[in-house]
Coordinates of C-alpha atoms (C1' of nucleotides) in Angstrom, one line a residue:
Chain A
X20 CA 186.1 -25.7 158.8
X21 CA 184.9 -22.2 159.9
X22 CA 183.1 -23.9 163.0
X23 CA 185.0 -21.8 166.0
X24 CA 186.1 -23.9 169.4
X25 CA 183.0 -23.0 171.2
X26 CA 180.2 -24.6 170.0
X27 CA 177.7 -21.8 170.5
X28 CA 174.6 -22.4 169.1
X29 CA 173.6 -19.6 166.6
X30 CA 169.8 -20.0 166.3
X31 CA 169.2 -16.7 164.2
X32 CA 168.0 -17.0 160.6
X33 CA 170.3 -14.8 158.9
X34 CA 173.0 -17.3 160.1
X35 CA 171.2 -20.5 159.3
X36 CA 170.1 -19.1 156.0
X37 CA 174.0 -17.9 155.3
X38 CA 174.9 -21.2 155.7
X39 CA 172.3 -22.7 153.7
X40 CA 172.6 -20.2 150.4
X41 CA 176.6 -20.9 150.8
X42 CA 176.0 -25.0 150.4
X43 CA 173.1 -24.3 147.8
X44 CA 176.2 -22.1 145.9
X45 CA 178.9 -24.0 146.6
X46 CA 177.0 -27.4 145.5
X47 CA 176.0 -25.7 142.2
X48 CA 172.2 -25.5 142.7
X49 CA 172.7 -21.9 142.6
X50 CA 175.3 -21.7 139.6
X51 CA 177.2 -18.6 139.1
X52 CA 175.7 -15.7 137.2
X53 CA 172.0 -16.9 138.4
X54 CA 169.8 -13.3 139.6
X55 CA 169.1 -14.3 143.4
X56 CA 165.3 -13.1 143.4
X57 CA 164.7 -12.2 147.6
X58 CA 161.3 -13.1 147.5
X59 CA 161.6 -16.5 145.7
X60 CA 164.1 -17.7 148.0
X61 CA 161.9 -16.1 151.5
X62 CA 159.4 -18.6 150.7
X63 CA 162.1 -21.2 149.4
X64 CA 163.5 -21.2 152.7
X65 CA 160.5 -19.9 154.7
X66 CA 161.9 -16.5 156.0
X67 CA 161.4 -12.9 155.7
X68 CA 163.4 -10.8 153.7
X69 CA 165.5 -9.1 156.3
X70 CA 166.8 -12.3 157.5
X71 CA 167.8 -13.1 153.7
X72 CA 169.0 -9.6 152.9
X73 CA 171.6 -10.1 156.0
X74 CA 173.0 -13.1 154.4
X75 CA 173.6 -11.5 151.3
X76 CA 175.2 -9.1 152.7
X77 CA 178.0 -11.6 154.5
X78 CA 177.8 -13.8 151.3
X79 CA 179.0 -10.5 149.1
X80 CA 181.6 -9.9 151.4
X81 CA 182.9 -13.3 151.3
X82 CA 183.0 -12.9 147.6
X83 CA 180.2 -15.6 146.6
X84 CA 177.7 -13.2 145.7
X85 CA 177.4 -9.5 143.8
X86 CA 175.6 -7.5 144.5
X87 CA 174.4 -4.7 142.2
X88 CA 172.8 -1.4 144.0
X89 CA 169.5 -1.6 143.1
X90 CA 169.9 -4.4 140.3
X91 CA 169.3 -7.1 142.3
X92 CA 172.3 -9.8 143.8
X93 CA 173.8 -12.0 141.8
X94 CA 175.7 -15.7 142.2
X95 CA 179.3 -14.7 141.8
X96 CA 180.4 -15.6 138.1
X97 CA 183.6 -17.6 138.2
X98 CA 186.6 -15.9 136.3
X99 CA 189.2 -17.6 135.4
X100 CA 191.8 -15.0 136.0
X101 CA 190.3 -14.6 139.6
X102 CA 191.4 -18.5 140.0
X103 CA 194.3 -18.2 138.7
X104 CA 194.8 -15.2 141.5
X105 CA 193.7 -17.2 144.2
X106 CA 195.6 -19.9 143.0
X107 CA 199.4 -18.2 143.6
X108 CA 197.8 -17.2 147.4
X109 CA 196.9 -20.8 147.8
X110 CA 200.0 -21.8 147.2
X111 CA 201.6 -19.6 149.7
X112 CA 199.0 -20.4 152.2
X113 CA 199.2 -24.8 151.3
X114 CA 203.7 -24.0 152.0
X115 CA 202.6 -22.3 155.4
X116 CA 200.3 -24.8 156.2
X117 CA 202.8 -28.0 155.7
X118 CA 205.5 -25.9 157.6
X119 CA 203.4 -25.1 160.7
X120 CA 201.7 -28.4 160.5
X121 CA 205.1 -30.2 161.0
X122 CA 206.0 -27.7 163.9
X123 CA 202.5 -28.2 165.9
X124 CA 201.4 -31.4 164.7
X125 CA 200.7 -34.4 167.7
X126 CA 202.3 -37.7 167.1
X127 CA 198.8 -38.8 167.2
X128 CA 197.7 -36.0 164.5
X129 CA 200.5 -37.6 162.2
X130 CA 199.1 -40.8 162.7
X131 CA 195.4 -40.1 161.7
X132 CA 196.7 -38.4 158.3
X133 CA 198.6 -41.8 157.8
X134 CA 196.0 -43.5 157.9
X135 CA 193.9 -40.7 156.0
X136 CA 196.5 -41.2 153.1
X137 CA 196.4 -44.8 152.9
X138 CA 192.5 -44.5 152.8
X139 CA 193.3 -42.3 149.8
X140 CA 195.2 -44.7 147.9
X141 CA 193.1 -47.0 148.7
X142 CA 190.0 -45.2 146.9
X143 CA 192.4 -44.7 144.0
X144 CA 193.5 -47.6 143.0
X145 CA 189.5 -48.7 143.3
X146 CA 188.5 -46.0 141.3
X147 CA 186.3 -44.3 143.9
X148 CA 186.1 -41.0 142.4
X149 CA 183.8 -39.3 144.4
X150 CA 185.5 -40.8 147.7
X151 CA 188.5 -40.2 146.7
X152 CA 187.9 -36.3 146.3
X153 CA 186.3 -36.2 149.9
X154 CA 189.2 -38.0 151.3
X155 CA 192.0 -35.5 149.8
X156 CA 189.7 -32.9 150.9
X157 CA 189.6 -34.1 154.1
X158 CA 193.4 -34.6 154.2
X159 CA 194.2 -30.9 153.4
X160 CA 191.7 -29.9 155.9
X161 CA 193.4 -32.0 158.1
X162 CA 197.0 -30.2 157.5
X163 CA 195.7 -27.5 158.0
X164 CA 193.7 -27.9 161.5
X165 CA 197.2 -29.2 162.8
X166 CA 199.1 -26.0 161.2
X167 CA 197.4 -24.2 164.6
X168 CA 196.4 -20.8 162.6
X169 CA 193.1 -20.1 162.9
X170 CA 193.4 -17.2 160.8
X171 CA 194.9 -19.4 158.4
X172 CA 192.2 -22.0 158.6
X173 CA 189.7 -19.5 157.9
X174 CA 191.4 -17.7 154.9
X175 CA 192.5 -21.1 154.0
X176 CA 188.7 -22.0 153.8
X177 CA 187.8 -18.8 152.0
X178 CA 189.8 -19.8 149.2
X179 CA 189.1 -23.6 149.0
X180 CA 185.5 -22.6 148.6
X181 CA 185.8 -20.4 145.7
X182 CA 188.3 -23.1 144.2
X183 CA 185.5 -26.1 144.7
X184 CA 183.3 -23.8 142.8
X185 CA 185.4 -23.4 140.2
X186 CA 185.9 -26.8 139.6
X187 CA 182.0 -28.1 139.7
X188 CA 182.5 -26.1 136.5
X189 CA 185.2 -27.9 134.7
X190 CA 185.6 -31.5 133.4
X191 CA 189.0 -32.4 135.6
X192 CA 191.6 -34.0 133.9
X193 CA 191.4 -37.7 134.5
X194 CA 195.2 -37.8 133.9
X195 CA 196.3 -35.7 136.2
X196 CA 194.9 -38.3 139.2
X197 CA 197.8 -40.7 139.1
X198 CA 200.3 -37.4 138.9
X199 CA 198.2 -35.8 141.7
X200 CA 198.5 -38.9 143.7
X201 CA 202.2 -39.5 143.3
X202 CA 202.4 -35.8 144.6
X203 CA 200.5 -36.9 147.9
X204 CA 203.3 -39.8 148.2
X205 CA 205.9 -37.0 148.2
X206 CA 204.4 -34.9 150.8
X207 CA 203.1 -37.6 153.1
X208 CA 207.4 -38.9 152.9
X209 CA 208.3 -35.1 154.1
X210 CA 205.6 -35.3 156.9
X211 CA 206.7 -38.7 158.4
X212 CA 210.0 -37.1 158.2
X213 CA 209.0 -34.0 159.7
X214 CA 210.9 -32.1 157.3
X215 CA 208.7 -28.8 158.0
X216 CA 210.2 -27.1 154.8
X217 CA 210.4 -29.8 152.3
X218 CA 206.4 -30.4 153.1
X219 CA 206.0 -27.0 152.8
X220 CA 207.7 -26.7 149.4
X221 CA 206.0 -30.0 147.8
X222 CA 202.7 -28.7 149.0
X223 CA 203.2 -25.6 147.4
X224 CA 204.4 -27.4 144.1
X225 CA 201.4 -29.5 144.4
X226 CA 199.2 -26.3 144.6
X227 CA 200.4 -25.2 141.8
X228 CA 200.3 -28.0 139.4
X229 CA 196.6 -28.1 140.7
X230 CA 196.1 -24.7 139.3
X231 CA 197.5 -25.9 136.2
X232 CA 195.0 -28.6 135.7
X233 CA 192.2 -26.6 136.9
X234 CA 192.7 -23.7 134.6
X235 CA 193.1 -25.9 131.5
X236 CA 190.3 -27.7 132.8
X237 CA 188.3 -24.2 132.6
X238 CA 188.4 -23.6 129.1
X239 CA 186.9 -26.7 128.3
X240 CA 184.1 -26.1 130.7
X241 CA 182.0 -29.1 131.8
X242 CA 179.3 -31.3 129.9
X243 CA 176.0 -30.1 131.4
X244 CA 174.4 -33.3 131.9
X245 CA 170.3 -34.1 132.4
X246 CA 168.6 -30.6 133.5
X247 CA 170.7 -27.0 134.4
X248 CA 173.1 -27.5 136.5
X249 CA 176.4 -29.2 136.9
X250 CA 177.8 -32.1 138.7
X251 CA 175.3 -31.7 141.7
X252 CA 178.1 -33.4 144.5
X253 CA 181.0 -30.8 144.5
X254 CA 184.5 -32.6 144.7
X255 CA 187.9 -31.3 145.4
X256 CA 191.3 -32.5 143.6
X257 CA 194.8 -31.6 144.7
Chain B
X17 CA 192.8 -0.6 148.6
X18 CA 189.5 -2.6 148.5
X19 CA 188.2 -0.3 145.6
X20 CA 187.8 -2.1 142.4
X21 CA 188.5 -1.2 139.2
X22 CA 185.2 0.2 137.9
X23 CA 184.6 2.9 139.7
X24 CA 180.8 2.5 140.3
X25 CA 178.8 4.4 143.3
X26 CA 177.6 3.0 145.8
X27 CA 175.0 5.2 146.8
X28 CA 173.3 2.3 149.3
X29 CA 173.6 3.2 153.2
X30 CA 174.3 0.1 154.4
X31 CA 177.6 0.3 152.1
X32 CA 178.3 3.2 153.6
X33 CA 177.4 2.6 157.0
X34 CA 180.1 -0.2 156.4
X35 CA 183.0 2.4 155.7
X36 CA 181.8 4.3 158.5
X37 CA 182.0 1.4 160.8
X38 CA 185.1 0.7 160.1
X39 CA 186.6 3.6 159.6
X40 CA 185.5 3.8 163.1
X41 CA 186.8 0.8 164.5
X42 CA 190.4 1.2 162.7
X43 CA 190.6 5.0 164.2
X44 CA 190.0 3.7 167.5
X45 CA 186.9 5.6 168.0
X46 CA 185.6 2.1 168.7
X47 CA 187.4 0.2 170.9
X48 CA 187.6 -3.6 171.5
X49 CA 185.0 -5.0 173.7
X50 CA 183.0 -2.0 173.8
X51 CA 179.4 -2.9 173.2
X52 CA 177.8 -1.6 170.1
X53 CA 174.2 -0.3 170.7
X54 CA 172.2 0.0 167.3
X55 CA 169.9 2.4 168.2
X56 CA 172.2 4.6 169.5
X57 CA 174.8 4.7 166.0
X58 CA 171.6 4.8 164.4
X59 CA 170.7 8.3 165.2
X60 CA 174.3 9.3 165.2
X61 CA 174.7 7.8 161.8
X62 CA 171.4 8.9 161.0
X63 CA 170.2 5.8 159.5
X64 CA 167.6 3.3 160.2
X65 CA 168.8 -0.2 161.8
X66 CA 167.9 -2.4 159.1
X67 CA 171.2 -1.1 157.1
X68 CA 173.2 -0.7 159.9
X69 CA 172.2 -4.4 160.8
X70 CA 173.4 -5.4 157.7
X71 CA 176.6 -3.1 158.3
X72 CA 177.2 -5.1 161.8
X73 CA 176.9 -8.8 159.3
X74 CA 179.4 -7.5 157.0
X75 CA 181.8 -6.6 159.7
X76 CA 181.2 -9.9 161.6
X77 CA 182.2 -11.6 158.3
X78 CA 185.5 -9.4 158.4
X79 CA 186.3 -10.1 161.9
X80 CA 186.0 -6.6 163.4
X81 CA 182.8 -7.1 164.9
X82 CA 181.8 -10.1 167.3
X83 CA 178.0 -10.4 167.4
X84 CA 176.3 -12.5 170.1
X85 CA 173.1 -13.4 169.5
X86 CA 170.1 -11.6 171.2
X87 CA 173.2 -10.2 173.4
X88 CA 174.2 -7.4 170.8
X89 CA 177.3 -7.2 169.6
X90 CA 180.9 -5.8 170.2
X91 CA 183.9 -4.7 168.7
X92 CA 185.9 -7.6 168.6
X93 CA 188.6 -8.0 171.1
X94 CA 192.5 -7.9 169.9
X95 CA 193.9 -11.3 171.0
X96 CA 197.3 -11.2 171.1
X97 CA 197.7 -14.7 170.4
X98 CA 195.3 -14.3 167.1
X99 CA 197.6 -11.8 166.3
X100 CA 200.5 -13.9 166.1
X101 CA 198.6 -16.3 163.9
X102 CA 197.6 -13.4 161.6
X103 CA 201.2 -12.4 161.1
X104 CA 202.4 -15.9 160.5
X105 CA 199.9 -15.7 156.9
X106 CA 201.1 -11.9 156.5
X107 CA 205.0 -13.1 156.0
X108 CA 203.8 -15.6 153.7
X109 CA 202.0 -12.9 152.1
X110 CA 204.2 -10.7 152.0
X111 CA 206.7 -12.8 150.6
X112 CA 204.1 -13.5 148.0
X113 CA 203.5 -9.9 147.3
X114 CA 207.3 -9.1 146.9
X115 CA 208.0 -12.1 144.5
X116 CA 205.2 -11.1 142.6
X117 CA 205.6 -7.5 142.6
X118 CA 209.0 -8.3 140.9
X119 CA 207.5 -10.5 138.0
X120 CA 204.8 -7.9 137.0
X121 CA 205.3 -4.3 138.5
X122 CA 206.3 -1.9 135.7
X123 CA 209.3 -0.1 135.4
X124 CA 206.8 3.4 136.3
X125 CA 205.8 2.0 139.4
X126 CA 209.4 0.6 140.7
X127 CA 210.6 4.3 140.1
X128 CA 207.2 5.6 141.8
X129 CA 208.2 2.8 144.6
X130 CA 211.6 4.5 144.8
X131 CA 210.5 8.3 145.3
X132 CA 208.0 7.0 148.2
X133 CA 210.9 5.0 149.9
X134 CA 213.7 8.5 149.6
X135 CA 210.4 9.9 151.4
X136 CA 210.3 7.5 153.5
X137 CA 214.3 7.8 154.5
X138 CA 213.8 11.2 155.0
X139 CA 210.7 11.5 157.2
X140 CA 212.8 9.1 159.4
X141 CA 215.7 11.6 159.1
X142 CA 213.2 14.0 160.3
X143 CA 211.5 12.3 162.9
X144 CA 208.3 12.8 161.6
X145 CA 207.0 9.8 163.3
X146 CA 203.1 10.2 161.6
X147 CA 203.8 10.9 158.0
X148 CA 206.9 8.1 157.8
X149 CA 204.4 6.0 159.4
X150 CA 201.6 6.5 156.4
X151 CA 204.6 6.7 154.0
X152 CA 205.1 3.3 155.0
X153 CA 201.9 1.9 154.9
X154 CA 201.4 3.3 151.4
X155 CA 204.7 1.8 150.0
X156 CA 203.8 -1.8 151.5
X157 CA 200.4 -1.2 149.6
X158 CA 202.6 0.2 146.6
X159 CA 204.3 -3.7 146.6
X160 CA 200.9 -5.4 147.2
X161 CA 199.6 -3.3 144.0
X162 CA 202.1 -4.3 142.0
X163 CA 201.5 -7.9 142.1
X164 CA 198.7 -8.2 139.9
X165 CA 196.7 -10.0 142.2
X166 CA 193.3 -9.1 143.3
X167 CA 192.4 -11.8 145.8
X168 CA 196.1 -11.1 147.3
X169 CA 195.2 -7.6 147.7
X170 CA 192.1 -8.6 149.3
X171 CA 193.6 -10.7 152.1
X172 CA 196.3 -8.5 152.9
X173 CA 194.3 -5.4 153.7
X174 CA 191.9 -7.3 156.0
X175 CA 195.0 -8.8 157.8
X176 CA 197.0 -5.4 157.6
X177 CA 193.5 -3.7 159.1
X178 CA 193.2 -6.5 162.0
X179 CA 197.4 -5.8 163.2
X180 CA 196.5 -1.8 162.3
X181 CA 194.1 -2.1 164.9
X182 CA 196.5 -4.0 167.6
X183 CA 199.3 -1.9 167.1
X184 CA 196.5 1.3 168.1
X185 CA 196.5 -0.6 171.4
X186 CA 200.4 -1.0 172.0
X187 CA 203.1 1.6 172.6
X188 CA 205.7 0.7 169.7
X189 CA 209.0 0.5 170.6
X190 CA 211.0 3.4 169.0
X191 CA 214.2 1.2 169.3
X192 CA 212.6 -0.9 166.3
X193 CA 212.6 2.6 164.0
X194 CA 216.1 2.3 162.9
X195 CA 215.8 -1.5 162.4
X196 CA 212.7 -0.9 160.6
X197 CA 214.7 1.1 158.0
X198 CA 217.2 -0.6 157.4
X199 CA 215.2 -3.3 156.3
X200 CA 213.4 -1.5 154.1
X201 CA 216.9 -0.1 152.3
X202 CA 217.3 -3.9 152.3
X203 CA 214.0 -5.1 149.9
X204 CA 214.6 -1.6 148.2
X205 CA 217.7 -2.9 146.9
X206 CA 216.7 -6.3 145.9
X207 CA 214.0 -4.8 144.2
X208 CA 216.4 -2.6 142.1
X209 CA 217.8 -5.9 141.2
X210 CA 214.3 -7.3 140.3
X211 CA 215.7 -10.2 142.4
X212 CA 212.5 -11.7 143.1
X213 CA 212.9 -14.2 145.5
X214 CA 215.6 -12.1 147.7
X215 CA 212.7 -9.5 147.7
X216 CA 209.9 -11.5 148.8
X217 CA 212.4 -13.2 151.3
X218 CA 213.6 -10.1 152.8
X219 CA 210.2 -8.7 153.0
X220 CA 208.9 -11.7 154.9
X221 CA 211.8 -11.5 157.1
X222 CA 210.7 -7.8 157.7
X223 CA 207.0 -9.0 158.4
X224 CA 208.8 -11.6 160.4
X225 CA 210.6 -9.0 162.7
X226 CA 207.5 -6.4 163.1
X227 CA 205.5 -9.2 164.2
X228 CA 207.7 -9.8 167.5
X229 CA 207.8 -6.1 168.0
X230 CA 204.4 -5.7 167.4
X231 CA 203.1 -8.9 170.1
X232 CA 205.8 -7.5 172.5
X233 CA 204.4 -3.9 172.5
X234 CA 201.3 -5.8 173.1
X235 CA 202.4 -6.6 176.6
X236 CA 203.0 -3.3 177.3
X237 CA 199.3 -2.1 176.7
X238 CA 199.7 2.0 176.2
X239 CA 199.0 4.8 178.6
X240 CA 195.4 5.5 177.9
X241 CA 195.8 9.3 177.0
X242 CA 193.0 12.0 177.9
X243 CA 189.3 10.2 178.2
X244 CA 189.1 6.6 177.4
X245 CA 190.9 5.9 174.0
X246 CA 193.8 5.0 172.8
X247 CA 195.9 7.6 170.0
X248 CA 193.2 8.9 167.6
X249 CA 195.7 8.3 164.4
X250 CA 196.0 5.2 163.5
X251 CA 199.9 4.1 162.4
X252 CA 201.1 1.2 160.7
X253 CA 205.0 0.9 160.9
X254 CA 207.0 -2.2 159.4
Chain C
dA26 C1' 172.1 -12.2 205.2
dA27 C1' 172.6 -14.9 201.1
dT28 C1' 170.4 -17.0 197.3
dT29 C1' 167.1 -18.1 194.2
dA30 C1' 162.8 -17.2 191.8
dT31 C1' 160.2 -14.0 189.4
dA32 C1' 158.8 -10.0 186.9
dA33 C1' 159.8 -5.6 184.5
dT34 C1' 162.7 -3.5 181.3
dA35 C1' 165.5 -3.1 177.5
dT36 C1' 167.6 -4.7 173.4
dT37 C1' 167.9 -7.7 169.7
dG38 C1' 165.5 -10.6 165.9
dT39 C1' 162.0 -10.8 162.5
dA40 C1' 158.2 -9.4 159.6
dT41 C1' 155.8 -6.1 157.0
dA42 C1' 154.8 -1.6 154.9
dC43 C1' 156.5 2.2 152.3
dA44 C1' 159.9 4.8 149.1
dA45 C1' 163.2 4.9 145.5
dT46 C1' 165.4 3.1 141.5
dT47 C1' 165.9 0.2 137.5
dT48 C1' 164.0 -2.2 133.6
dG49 C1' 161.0 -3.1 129.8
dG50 C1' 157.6 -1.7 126.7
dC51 C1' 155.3 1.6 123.9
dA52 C1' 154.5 5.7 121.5
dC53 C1' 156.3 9.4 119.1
dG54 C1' 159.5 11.6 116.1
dG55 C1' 163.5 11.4 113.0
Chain D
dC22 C1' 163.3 1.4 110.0
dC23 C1' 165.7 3.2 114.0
dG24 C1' 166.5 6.1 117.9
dT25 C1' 164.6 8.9 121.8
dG26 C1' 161.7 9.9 125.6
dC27 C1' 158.2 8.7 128.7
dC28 C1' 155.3 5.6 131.4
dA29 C1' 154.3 1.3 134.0
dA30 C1' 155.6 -2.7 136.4
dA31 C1' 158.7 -5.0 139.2
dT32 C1' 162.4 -5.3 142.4
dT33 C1' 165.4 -3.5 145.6
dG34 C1' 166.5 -0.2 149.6
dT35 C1' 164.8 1.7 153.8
dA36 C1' 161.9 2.5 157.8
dT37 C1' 158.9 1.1 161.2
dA38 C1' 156.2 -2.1 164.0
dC39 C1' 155.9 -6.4 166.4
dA40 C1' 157.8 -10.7 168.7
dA41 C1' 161.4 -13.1 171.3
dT42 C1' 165.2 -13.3 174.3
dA43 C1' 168.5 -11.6 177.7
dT44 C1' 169.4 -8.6 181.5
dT45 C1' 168.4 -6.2 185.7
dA46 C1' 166.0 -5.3 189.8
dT47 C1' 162.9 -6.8 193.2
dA48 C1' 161.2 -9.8 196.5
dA49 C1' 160.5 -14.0 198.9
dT50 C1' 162.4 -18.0 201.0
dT51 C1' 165.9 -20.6 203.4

DNA sequence: AATTATAATATTGTATACAATTTGGCACGG
DNA sequence: CCGTGCCAAATTGTATACAATATTATAATT
């Protein structure tokens, strides 16, 4: 998602080891709240500690890590409130994205997420869980590539990550699937339609119950099952 | 704007050496594409380059600095085009901001809101280009505040610093003053009227509006004045 | 003369060493 | 028994030294 159009290779450690600590957070092998000891993870992941100390840097200012001056870094903790805050921008940003989707979207664009969405229901109606998430991931993702923002794909990015996180935390509501579902109906009729603001508007609405569900889900915070951490495969729900 | 609500110190150069950076970059003293050597800001800063380093990281991750690997790096060029992207999210944010600032501002800081726009109103009288310009800025960051909403607040400055930053590069069209104004007499009433939605739409309408003012100016580069950068003071008019 | 190959230089990327600050424990005093 | 002050250990913050890569200049060849 944050990949840029040229595909320049960035060999430098501080960027491959940015990327790695942000999949080790985001899948919940670093869980929030966790001290990030620089040593431990130099040898963990076989660099120095200016390399490391780089990355912690860019990870703090992308909000997935704190950093306390002299105290050490840790895993951001995940506050409710904070979701709830990101949740109301998300919604903005999910209504701008259906809009401008509908405005810059190809024909053959339209037709991918067709057959996206039926993939979807597809992995519903089989139960596929875990699919299922990666596919409505996918399909968001997808709205927003054809939006053609790239500032909006970035801070739409931003956003999703700290959402994901906030979810590995929380048993979802399995009731809220068939809802959640229905709402992907409703959107994917404005979108053959074209209707850029009707899209726009369900998408938002669809945020929004989402943040419902998620919230509730995070005060009934998730079963930790065999050793530490959570669910170790991160999954996304809209 | 970015500073949060404990008021901690952050005694750590590299924090610093951020604000500096970018204090430098928004005041122009930096222009786009101008290479950034690290030795040479480190003596000037007086700093080592391990924490300015990590400076140049955090301001990568912010999009003001582009760094090329092994090449160094440089202020990052002001695309006009990424500019137009970035204002598309700002009316949506804005929008956001005035719906919001509606639901949860308190009565105090509508009246505070009102004494900054009669300043506002009459530095136009007045002509003081400068201070109505800061007057301004301040009053949209007055509305951002008042929405309760740290991760909104978050996103809007780093957009608001990225078309701060344009608009140093681009002769403004004075025509667009009186416009400006009036729009602003326009989201000032609606917000006397706590009318939510009229507010946020007028607002966006207003982002809307300073956006194509903005992009045009930005095909008009300014006259480079005196050596070799653009106006020291940095303005933000909407 | 133009172009390419090659080497010297400079700058960035990384690792390590040193300094400063925090934290935990322990003794002392209340 | 509890609180305060001090000391030691550990960890972070910074500086410097070394390694790798890109740029520039030079020179040789076509």
């Amino acid at each position: 998602m944050k990949a840029p159009a040229r595909p320049i290779r960035r060999a430098t450690l501080h960027h491959s080891a940015v990327e790695e600590l942000r999949a080790m957070i985001l899948d919940g092998e670093l869980p929030p709240g966790v001290r990030v000891p620089e040593v431990q993870l130099c040898e963990q992941l076989g660099i120095s500690r200016t390399p490391l100390r780089e990355a912690l840097r860019v990870l703090s200012s992308e909000g997935l890590v704190e950093l306390r001056p002299h105290r050490g870094a840790i895993v951001a903790p995940v506050d409710p409130g904070e979701i709830g805050a990101i949740f109301e921008v998300m919604d903005a940003l999910e209504r701008l994205a259906g809009t401008l989707a509908c405005r810059n979207g190809s024909d053959a664009e339209f037709t991918k997420l067709d057959r996206m969405h039926d993939q979807l229901v597809t992995q519903h109606e089989a139960g596929e869980r875990a699919a299922y998430f990666l596919t409505n991931r996918q399909i968001h993702a997808q709205i927003v590539a054809m939006a053609r923002n790239p500032a909006l794909e970035a801070t739409y990015a931003g956003f999703a990550a700290k959402i994901l996180r906030a979810r590995s935390l929380a048993n979802y509501d399995t009731g809220r699937w068939q809802e959640s579902v229905d709402e992907h109906e409703g959107f994917m009729a404005a979108f053959r339609r074209r209707d850029a603001e009707e899209a726009g508007a369900l998408l938002a609405d669809h945020s929004r119950r989402t943040a419902v569900a998620v919230i509730q889900a995070l005060r009934q915070p998730a079963v930790q099952e065999g050793g530490a951490v959570a669910s170790a495969a991160p999954m996304d729900v809209d």
